[in-house]
Coordinates of C-alpha atoms in Angstrom, one line a residue:
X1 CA 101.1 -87.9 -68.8
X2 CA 100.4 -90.9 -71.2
X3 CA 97.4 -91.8 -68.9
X4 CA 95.9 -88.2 -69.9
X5 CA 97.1 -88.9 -73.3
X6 CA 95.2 -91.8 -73.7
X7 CA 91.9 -90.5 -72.1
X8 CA 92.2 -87.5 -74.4
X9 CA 92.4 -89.9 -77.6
X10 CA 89.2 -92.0 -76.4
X11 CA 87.4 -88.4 -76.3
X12 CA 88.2 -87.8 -79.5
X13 CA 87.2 -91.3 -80.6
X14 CA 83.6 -91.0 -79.1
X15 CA 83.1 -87.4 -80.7
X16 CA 83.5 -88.7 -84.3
X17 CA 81.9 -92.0 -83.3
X18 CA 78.7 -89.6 -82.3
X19 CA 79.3 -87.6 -85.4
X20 CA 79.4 -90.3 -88.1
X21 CA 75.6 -91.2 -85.8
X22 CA 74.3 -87.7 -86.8
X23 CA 75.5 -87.6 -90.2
X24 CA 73.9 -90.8 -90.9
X25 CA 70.5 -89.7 -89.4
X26 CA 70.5 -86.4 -90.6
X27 CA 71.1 -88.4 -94.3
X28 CA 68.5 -90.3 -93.6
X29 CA 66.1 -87.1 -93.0
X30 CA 66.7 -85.6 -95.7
X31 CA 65.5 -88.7 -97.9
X32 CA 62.3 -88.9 -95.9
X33 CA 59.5 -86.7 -97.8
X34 CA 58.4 -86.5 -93.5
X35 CA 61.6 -85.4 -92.4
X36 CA 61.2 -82.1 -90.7
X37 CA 64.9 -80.7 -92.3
X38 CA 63.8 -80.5 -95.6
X39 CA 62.0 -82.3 -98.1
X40 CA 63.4 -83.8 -101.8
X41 CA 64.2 -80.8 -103.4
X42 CA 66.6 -79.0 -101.0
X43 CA 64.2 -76.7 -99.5
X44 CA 64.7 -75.3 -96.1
X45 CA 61.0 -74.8 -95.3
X46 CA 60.0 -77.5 -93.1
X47 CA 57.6 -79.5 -92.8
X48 CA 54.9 -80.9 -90.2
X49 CA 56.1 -84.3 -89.4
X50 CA 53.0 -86.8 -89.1
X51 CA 55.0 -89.0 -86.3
X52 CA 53.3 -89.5 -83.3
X53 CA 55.1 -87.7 -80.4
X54 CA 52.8 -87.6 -77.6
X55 CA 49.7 -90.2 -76.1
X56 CA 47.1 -86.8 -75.9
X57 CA 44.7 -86.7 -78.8
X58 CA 45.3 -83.6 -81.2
X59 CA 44.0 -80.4 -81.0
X60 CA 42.1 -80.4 -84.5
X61 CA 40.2 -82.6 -82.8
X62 CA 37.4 -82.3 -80.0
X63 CA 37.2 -84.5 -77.2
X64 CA 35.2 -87.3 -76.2
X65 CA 32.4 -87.2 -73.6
X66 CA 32.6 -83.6 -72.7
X67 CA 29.0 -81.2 -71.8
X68 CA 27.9 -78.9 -74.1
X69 CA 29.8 -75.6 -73.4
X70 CA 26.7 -72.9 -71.8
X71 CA 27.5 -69.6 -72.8
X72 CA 26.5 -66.7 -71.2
X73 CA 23.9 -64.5 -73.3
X74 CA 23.1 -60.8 -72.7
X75 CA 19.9 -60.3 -71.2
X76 CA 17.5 -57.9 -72.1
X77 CA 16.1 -57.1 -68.7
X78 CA 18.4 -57.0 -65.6
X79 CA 17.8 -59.8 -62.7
X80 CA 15.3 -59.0 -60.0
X81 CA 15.5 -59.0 -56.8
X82 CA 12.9 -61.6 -55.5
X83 CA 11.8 -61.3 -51.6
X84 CA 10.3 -64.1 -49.5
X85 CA 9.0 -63.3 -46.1
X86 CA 8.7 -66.5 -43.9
X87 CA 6.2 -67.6 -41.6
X88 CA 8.6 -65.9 -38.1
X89 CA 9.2 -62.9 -40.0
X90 CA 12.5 -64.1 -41.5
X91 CA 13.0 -62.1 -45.1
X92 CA 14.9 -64.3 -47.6
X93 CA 15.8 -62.0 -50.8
X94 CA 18.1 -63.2 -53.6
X95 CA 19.3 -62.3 -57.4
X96 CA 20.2 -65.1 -59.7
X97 CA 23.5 -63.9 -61.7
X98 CA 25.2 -66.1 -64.0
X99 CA 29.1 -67.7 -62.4
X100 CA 30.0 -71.0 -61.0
X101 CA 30.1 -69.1 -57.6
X102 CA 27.7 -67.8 -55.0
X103 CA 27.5 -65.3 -51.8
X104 CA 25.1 -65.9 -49.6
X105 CA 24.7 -64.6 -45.9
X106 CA 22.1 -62.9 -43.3
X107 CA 22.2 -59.1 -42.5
X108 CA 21.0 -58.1 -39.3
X109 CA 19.3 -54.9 -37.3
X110 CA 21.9 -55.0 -34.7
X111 CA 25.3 -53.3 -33.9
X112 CA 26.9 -51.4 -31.0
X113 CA 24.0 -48.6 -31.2
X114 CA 21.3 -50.7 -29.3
X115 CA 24.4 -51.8 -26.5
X116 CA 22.6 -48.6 -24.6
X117 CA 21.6 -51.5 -21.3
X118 CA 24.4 -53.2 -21.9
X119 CA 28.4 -53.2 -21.3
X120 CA 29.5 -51.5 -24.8
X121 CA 31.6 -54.2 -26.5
X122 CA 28.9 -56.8 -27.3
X123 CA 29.6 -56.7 -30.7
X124 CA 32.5 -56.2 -30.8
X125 CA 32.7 -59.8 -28.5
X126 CA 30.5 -61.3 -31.3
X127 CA 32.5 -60.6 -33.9
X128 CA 35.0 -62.2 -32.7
X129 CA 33.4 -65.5 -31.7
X130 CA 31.1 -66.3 -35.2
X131 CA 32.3 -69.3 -37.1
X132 CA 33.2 -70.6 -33.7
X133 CA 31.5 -74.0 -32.5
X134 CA 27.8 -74.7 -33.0
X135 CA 25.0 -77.2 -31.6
X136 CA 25.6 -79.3 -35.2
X137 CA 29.8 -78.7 -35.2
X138 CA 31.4 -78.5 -31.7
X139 CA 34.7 -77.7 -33.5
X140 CA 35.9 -74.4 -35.7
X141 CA 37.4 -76.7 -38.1
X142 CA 34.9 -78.9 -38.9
X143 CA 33.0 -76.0 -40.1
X144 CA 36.2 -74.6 -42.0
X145 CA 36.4 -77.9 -43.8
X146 CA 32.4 -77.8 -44.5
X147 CA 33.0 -74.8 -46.2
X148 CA 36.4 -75.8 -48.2
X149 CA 34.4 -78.6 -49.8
X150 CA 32.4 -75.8 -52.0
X151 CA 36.0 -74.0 -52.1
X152 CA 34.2 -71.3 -49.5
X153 CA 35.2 -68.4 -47.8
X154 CA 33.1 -66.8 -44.6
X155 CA 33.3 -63.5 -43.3
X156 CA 31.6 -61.3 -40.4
X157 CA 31.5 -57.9 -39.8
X158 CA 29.8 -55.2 -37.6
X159 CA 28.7 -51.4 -37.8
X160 CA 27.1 -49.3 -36.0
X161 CA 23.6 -50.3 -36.6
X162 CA 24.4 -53.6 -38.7
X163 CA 25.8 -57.4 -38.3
X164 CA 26.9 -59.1 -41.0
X165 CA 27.6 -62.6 -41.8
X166 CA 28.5 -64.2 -44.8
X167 CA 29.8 -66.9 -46.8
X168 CA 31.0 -66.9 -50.7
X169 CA 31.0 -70.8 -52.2
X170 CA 30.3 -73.2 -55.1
X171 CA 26.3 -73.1 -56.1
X172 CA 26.0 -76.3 -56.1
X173 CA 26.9 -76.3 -52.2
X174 CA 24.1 -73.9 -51.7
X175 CA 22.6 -76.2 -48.9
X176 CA 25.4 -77.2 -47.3
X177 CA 27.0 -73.7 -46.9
X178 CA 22.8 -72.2 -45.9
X179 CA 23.1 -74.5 -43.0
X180 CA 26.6 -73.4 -41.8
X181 CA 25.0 -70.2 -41.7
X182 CA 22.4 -71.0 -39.6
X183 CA 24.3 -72.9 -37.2
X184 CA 26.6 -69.5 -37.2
X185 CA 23.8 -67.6 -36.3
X186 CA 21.2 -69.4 -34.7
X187 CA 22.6 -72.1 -32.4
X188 CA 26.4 -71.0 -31.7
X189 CA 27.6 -72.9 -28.5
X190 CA 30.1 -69.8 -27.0
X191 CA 31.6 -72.1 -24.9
X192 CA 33.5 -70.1 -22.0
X193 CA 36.8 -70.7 -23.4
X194 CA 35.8 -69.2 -26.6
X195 CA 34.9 -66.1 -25.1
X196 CA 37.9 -66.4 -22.7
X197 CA 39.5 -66.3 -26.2
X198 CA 37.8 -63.8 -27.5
X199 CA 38.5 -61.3 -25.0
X200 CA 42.1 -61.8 -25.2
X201 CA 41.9 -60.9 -29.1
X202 CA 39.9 -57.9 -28.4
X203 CA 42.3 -56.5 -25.7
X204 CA 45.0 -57.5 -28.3
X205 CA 43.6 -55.6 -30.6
X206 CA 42.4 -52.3 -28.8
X207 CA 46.4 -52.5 -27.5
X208 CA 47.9 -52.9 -31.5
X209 CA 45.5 -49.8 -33.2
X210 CA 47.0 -47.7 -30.2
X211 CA 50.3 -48.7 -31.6
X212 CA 50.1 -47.7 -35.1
X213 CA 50.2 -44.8 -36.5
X214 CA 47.0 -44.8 -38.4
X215 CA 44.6 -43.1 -36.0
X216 CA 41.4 -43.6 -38.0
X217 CA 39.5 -46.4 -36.3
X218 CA 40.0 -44.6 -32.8
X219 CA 39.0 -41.2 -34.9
X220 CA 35.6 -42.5 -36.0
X221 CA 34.9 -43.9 -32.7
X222 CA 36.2 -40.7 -31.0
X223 CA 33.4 -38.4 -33.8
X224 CA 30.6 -40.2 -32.9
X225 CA 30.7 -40.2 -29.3
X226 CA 31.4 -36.4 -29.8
X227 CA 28.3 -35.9 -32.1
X228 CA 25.7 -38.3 -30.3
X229 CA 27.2 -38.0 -26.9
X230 CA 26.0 -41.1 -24.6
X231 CA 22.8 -42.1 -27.2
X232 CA 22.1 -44.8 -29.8
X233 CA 25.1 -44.1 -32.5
X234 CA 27.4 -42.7 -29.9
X235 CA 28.3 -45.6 -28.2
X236 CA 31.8 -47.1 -29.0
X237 CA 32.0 -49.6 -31.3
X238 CA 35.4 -50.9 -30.4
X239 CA 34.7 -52.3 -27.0
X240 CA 36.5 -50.0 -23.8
X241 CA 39.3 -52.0 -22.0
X242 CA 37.5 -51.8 -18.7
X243 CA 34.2 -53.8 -20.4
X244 CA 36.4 -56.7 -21.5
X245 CA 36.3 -58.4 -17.8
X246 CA 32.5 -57.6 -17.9
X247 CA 31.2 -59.5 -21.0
X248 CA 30.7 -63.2 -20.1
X249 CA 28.3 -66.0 -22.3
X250 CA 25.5 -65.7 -20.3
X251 CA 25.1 -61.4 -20.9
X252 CA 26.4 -62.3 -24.5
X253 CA 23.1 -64.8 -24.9
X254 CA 20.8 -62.4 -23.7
X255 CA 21.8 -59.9 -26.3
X256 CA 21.4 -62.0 -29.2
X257 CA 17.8 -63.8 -27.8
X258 CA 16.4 -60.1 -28.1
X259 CA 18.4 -58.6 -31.4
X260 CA 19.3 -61.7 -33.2
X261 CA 15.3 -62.5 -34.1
X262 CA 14.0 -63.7 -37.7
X263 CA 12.1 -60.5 -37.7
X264 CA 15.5 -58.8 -37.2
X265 CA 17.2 -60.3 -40.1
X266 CA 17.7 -60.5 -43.9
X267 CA 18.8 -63.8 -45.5
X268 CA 20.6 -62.4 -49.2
X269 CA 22.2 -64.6 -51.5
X270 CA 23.9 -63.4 -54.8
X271 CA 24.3 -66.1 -57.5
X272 CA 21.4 -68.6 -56.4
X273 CA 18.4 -69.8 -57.6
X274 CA 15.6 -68.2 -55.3
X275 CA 12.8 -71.2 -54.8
X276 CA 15.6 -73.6 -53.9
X277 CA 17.1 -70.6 -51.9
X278 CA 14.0 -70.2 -49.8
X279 CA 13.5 -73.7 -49.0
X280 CA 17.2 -74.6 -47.7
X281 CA 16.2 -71.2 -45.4
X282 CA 13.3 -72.1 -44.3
X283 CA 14.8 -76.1 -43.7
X284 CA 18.1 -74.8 -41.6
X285 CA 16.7 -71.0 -39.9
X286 CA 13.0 -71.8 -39.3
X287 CA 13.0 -75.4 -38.7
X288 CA 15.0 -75.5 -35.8
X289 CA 15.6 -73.8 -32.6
X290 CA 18.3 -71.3 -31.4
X291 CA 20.3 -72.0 -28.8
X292 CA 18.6 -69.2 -26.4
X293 CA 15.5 -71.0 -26.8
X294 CA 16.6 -73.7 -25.4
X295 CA 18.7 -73.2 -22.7
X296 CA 17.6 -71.4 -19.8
X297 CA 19.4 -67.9 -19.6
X298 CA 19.4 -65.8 -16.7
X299 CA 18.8 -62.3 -18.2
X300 CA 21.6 -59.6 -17.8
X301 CA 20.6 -55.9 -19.3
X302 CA 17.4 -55.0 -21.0
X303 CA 14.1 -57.2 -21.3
X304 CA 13.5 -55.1 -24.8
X305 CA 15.0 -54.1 -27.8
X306 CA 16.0 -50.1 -27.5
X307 CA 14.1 -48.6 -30.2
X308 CA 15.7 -44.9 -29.4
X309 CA 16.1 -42.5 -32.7
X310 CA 19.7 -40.7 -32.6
X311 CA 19.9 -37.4 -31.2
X312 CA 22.4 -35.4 -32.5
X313 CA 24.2 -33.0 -29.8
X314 CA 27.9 -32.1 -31.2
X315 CA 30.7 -31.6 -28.7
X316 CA 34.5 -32.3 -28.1
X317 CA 36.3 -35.6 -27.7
X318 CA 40.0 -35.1 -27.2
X319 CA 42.9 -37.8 -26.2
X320 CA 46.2 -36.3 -25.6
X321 CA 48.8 -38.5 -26.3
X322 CA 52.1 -39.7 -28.7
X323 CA 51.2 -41.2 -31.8
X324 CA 53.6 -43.6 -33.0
X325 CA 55.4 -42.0 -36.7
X326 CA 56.3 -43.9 -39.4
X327 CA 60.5 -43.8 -38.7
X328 CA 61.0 -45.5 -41.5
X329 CA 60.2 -43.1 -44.3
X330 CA 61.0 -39.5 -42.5
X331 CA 57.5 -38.6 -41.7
X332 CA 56.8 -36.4 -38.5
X333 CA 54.8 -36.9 -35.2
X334 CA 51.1 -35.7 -36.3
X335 CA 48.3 -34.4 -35.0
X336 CA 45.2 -35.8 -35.7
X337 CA 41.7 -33.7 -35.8
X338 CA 38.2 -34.3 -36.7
X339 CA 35.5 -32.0 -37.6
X340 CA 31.9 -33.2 -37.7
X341 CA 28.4 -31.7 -38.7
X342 CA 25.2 -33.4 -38.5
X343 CA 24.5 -35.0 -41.7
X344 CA 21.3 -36.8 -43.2
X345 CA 20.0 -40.8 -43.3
X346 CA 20.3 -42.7 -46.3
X347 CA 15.9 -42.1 -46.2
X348 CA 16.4 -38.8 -46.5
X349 CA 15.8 -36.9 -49.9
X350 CA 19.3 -35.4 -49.6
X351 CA 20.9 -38.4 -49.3
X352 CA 22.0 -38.4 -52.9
X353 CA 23.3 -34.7 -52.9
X354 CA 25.2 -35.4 -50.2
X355 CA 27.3 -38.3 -51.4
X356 CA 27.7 -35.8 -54.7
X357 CA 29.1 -33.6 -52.0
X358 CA 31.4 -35.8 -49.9
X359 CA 32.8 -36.6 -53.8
X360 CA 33.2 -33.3 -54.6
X361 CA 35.2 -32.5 -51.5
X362 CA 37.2 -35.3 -51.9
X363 CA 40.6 -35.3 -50.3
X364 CA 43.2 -38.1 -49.3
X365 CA 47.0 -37.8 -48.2
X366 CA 50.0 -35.6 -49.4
X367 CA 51.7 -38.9 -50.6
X368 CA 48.7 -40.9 -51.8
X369 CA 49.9 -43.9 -54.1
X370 CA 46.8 -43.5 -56.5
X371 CA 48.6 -40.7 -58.4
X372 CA 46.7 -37.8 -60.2
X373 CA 43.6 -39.6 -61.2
X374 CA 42.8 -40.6 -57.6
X375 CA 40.7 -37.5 -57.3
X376 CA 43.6 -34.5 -57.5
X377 CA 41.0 -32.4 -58.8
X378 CA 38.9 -32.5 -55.6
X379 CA 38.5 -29.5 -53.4
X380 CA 40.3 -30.9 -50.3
X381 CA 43.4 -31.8 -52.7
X382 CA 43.1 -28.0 -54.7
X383 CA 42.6 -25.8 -51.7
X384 CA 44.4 -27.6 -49.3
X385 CA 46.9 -30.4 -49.3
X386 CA 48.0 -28.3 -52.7
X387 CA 48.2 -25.2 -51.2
X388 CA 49.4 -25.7 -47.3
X389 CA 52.8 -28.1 -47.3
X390 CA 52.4 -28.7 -44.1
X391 CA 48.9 -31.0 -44.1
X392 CA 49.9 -34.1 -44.7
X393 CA 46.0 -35.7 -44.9
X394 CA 42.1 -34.2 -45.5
X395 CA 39.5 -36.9 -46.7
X396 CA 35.8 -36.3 -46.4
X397 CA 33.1 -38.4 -44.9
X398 CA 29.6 -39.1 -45.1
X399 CA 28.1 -41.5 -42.9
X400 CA 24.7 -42.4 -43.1
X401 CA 22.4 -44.2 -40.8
X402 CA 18.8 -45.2 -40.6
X403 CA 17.6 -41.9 -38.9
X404 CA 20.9 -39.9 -39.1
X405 CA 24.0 -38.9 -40.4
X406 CA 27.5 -37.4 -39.8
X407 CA 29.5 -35.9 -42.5
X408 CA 33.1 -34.8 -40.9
X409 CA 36.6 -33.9 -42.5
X410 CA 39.7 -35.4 -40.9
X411 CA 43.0 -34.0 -41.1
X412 CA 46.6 -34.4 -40.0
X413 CA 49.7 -32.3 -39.5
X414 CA 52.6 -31.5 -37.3
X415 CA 51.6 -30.4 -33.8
X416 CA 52.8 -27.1 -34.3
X417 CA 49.8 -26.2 -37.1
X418 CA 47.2 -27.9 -34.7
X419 CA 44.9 -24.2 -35.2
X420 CA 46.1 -23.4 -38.4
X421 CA 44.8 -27.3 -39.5
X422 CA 41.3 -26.8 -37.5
X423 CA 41.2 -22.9 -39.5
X424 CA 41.8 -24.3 -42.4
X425 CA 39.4 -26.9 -42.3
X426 CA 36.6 -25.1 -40.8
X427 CA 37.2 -22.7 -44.0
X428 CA 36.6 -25.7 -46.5
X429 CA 33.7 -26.8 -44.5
X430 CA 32.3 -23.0 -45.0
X431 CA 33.0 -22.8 -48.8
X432 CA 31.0 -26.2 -49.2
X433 CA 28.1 -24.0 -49.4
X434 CA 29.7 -22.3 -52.5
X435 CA 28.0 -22.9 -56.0
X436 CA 30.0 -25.8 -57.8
X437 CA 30.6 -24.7 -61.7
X438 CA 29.7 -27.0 -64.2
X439 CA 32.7 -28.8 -64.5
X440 CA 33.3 -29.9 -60.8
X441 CA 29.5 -31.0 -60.6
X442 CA 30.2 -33.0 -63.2
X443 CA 33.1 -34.5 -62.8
X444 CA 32.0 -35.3 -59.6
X445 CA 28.8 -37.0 -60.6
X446 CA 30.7 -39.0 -63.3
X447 CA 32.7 -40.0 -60.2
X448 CA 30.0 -41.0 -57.9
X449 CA 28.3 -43.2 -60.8
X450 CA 31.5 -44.8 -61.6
X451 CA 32.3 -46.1 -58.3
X452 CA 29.0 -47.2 -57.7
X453 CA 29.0 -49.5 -60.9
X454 CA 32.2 -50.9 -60.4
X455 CA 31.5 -51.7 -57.0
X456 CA 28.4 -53.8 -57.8
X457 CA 30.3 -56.0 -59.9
X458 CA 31.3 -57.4 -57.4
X459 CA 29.4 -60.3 -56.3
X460 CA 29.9 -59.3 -52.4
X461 CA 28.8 -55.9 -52.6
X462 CA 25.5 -56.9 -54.7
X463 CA 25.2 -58.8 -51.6
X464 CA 25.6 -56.3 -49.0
X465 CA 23.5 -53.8 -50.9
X466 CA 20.6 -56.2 -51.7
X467 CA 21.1 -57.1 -47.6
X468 CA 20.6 -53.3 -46.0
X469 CA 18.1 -52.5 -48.4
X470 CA 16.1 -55.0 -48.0
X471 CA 16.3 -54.8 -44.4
X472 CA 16.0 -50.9 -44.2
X473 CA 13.1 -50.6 -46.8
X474 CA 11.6 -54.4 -47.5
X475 CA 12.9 -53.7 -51.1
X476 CA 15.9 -53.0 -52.8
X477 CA 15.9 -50.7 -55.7
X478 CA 17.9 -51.1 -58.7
X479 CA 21.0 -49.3 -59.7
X480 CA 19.2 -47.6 -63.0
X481 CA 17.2 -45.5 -60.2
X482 CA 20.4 -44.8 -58.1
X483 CA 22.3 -43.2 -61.5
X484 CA 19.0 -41.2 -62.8
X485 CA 18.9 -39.5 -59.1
X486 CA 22.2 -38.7 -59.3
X487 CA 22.3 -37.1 -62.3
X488 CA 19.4 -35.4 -61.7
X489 CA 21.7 -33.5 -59.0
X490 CA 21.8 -29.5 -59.4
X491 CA 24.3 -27.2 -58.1
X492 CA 21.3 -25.5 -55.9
X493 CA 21.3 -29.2 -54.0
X494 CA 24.6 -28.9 -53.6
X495 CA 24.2 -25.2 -51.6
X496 CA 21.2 -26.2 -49.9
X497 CA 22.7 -29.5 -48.3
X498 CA 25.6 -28.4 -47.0
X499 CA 24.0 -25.0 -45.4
X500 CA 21.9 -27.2 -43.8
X501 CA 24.8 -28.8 -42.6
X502 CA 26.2 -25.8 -41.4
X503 CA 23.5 -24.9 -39.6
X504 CA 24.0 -27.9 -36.7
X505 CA 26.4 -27.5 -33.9
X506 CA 29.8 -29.3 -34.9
X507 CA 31.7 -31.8 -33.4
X508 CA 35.1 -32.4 -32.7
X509 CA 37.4 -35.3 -32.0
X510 CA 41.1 -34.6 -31.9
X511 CA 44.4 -37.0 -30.8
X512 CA 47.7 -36.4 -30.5
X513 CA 50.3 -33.3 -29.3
X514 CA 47.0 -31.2 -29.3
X515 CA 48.2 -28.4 -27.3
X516 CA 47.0 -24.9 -28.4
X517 CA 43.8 -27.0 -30.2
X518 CA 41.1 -24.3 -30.4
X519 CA 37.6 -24.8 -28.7
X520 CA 34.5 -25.9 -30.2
X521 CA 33.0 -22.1 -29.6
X522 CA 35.8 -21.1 -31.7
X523 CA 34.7 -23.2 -34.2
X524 CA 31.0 -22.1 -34.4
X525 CA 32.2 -18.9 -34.7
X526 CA 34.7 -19.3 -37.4
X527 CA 31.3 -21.0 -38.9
X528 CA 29.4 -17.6 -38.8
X529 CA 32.7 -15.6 -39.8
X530 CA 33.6 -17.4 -43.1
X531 CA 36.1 -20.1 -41.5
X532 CA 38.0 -17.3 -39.9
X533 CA 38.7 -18.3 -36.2
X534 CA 38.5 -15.8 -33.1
X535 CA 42.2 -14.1 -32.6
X536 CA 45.5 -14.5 -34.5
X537 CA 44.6 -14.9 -38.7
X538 CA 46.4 -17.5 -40.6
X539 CA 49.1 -16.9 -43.2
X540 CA 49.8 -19.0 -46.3
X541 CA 53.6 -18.6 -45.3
X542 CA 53.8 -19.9 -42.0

């Protein structure tokens, strides 16, 4: 006890000890015309004290040795697009836009639509195996660090009729990152193990998009063999499980020696000053040789480019099957249908009425996380996910190609409202031909110009876009020319693109617990009959 005593006395020692301390400081403040208390004559407002607290020069002041701040300054014309065509054919087009940051990458007239001679899943291979070694790196990661050094990114894509690589990094790594590029492109090794690799991520792939419940991937391959059956834009894109064992290096080389060609391609950049552009290009593309130039390859499939155009035939593609649900939030097994007309190309002069059109119809899911303003007041969400409980999805399409197109609704529900979900549908795709009042063309126009400027903000769609067009057309024309056209668009377009829609055959493309799906006579007829399909009429109530 007198030990606890005693230790409780010293505590109270040291506190008054510390006290007294303060007192005497905080007398001393209060002296000190600098004292941040108060001043002299009692008042509380303080004052800045002029005691140096910190090593860092002040803030009133600027600093030493720094560049002149650049600002940028509104320009009274908009960039151009400037186009280069090399001496083997190799186009090099580019826009000079103001940022630290540039994209740059090449665009090219290939994709799984000219795999007609060989096993389809070339592409799909390809993908798969860019940014993979090269004649200058034999490593993945020495090209990953390449491109960290500019703080870069690289990407590579396929569609149907278009491979895409690309690369977004600091300008003043231009060079460095152009010659990544070519390496990527021009003079890949595909040494066996990569594609050995490659093959198991594809079959790894193809076996995870059958386990999920989103079925659109297998949808969009399943339209377009429907509606080009066997030609051009047809063939699968995602490469058929029993082609995986099939596609070796030596059939892979022989693809790209006759489709990846300099007259094939399109060099873009985005962000980059065009001569300098041009002469890394020329330096790291023409320069030097691809690696099917100089090794000997043995040639497996065609000794030519297939130069088919798409033929259009409509027809069924069904897969009956489960579909893995969502358990988690309470959703039911659904059934998944397609329904396809023949569209137009992006060369067409309906091209622009018929995006207006695929905006106007609209559409997206019962339980769609954009809220009201993610187009509510479309028809697909007004006439049908608004009217019949039990569709749980209807989106519009429009795909456009070089010298077609395929614009198709797809739609989901329970398996027991498989024909009431085609009836509906087929409806909606009847009324399309309805005059739009004012209002929805409007709206829908607004919609259309909106997305299509905030989309070119960014710097990899400018890229993309500058890419296809100047690879589809040797041009690219500017956006002010895009908005005019579509505000030029009349509600007569509107009716006479989609009766010439109408007038093809459709296709149809359906997965799931199909059973009771109707035939794709039945809906041709429903066509001719207002969207009313052959037999037993569909209630509102069922």
């Amino acid at each position: 006890m007198a030990f606890r005593l005693d230790l409780k006395r010293i505590t109270i020692c040291n506190l008054l000890r510390n006290q007294n301390k303060f007192l005497r400081h905080f007398g001393s403040q209060t002296n000190d015309n600098s004292g941040r208390a108060s001043n002299k004559d009692g008042s509380t407002v303080n004052t800045p004290s002029k005691e140096v607290v910190t090593p860092f020069p002040p803030l009133t002041e600027p600093l030493k040795d720094l560049p002149e701040v650049q600002y940028a300054s509104l320009r009274t014309e908009p960039e151009e697009t400037r186009v280069t065509t090399l001496s083997n054919g190799l186009r090099v087009a580019s826009e000079n836009r103001f940022g630290q940051f540039c994209t740059i990458g090449v665009v090219i007239d290939s994709g799984p639509r000219y795999e007609v001679a060989y096993p389809s899943g070339v592409s799909h291979f390809l993908e798969k195996l860019a940014f993979n070694s090269t004649l200058e790196y034999p490593e993945k990661d020495i090209i990953m660090r390449e491109l960290e050094k500019h703080g870069g990114i690289c990407d590579c894509q396929s569609s149907r009729d278009t491979f895409i690589y690309a690369a977004s990094a600091d300008s003043r790594g231009l060079d460095q990152v152009t010659k990544v590029l070519a390496e990527v492109v021009m003079r890949p090794q595909l040494k066996v193990e990569e594609v050995d690799m490659a093959r198991q991520s594809v079959l790894f792939e193809l076996e995870s998009l059958h386990m999920r419940p989103e079925q659109e991937p297998l949808l969009m391959d399943m339209i377009h063999a429907a509606a080009y059956r066997d030609n051009t834009l047809g063939l699968p894109k995602l490469c058929p499980p029993i082609n995986a064992p099939k596609i070796d290096r030596n059939l892979l080389l022989t693809y790209l020696k006759h489709h990846h060609t300099p007259q094939r391609m399109v060099v873009a950049g985005v962000g980059v000053n065009h001569d300098d552009f041009v002469k890394s290009v020329e330096k790291h593309f023409v320069e030097k040789q691809a690696t099917w130039e100089i090794e000997q390859i043995k040639n497996r499939g065609a000794n030519s480019i297939d130069s088919s155009i798409a033929q259009y035939t409509g027809g069924t593609k069904t897969e009956e099957c489960e579909i893995p649900i969502y358990a988690s939030v309470g959703l039911p097994e659904l059934a998944h249908v397609v329904i396809g007309l023949e569209g137009c190309s992006h060369q067409d002069e309906d091209f622009i009425a018929a995006c207006v059109l695929n905006i106007m119809m609209g559409g997206g899911g019962s339980f769609s996380a954009g809220g009201p303003g993610k187009g509510m007041y479309t028809r697909l969400y007004t006439n049908v996910l608004n009217r019949y409980h039990w569709m749980y999805s209807a989106t519009a399409y429009n795909h456009a190609y070089m010298d077609s197109g395929l614009f198709c609704i797809h739609a989901s529900a329970p398996p027991t409202h498989v024909r009431g979900m085609i009836e509906v549908i087929t409806k909606e795709l009847v009324n399309m031909a309805t005059a739009p009042n004012g209002i929805e063309l409007k709206r829908a126009k607004t919609q259309l110009q909106s997305m299509l400027l905030m989309n070119l903000e960014s710097r990899p769609v400018v890229f993309e876009d500058i890419g296809r067009q100047v690879l589809a057309n040797g041009t690219r024309k500017k956006t002010q020319h895009f908005i005019e056209s579509i505000e030029r668009i009349q509600p007569e377009d509107i009716q006479r693109v989609a009766r010439r829609f109408l007038s093809s055959s459709p296709s149809l493309a359906a997965r799931g617990q199909i059973q009771g799906l109707p035939t794709i006579k039945d809906i041709q007829s429903g066509i001719l009959q207002n969207g009313v399909l052959p037999g037993k009429r569909l209630t509102l109530f069922r």
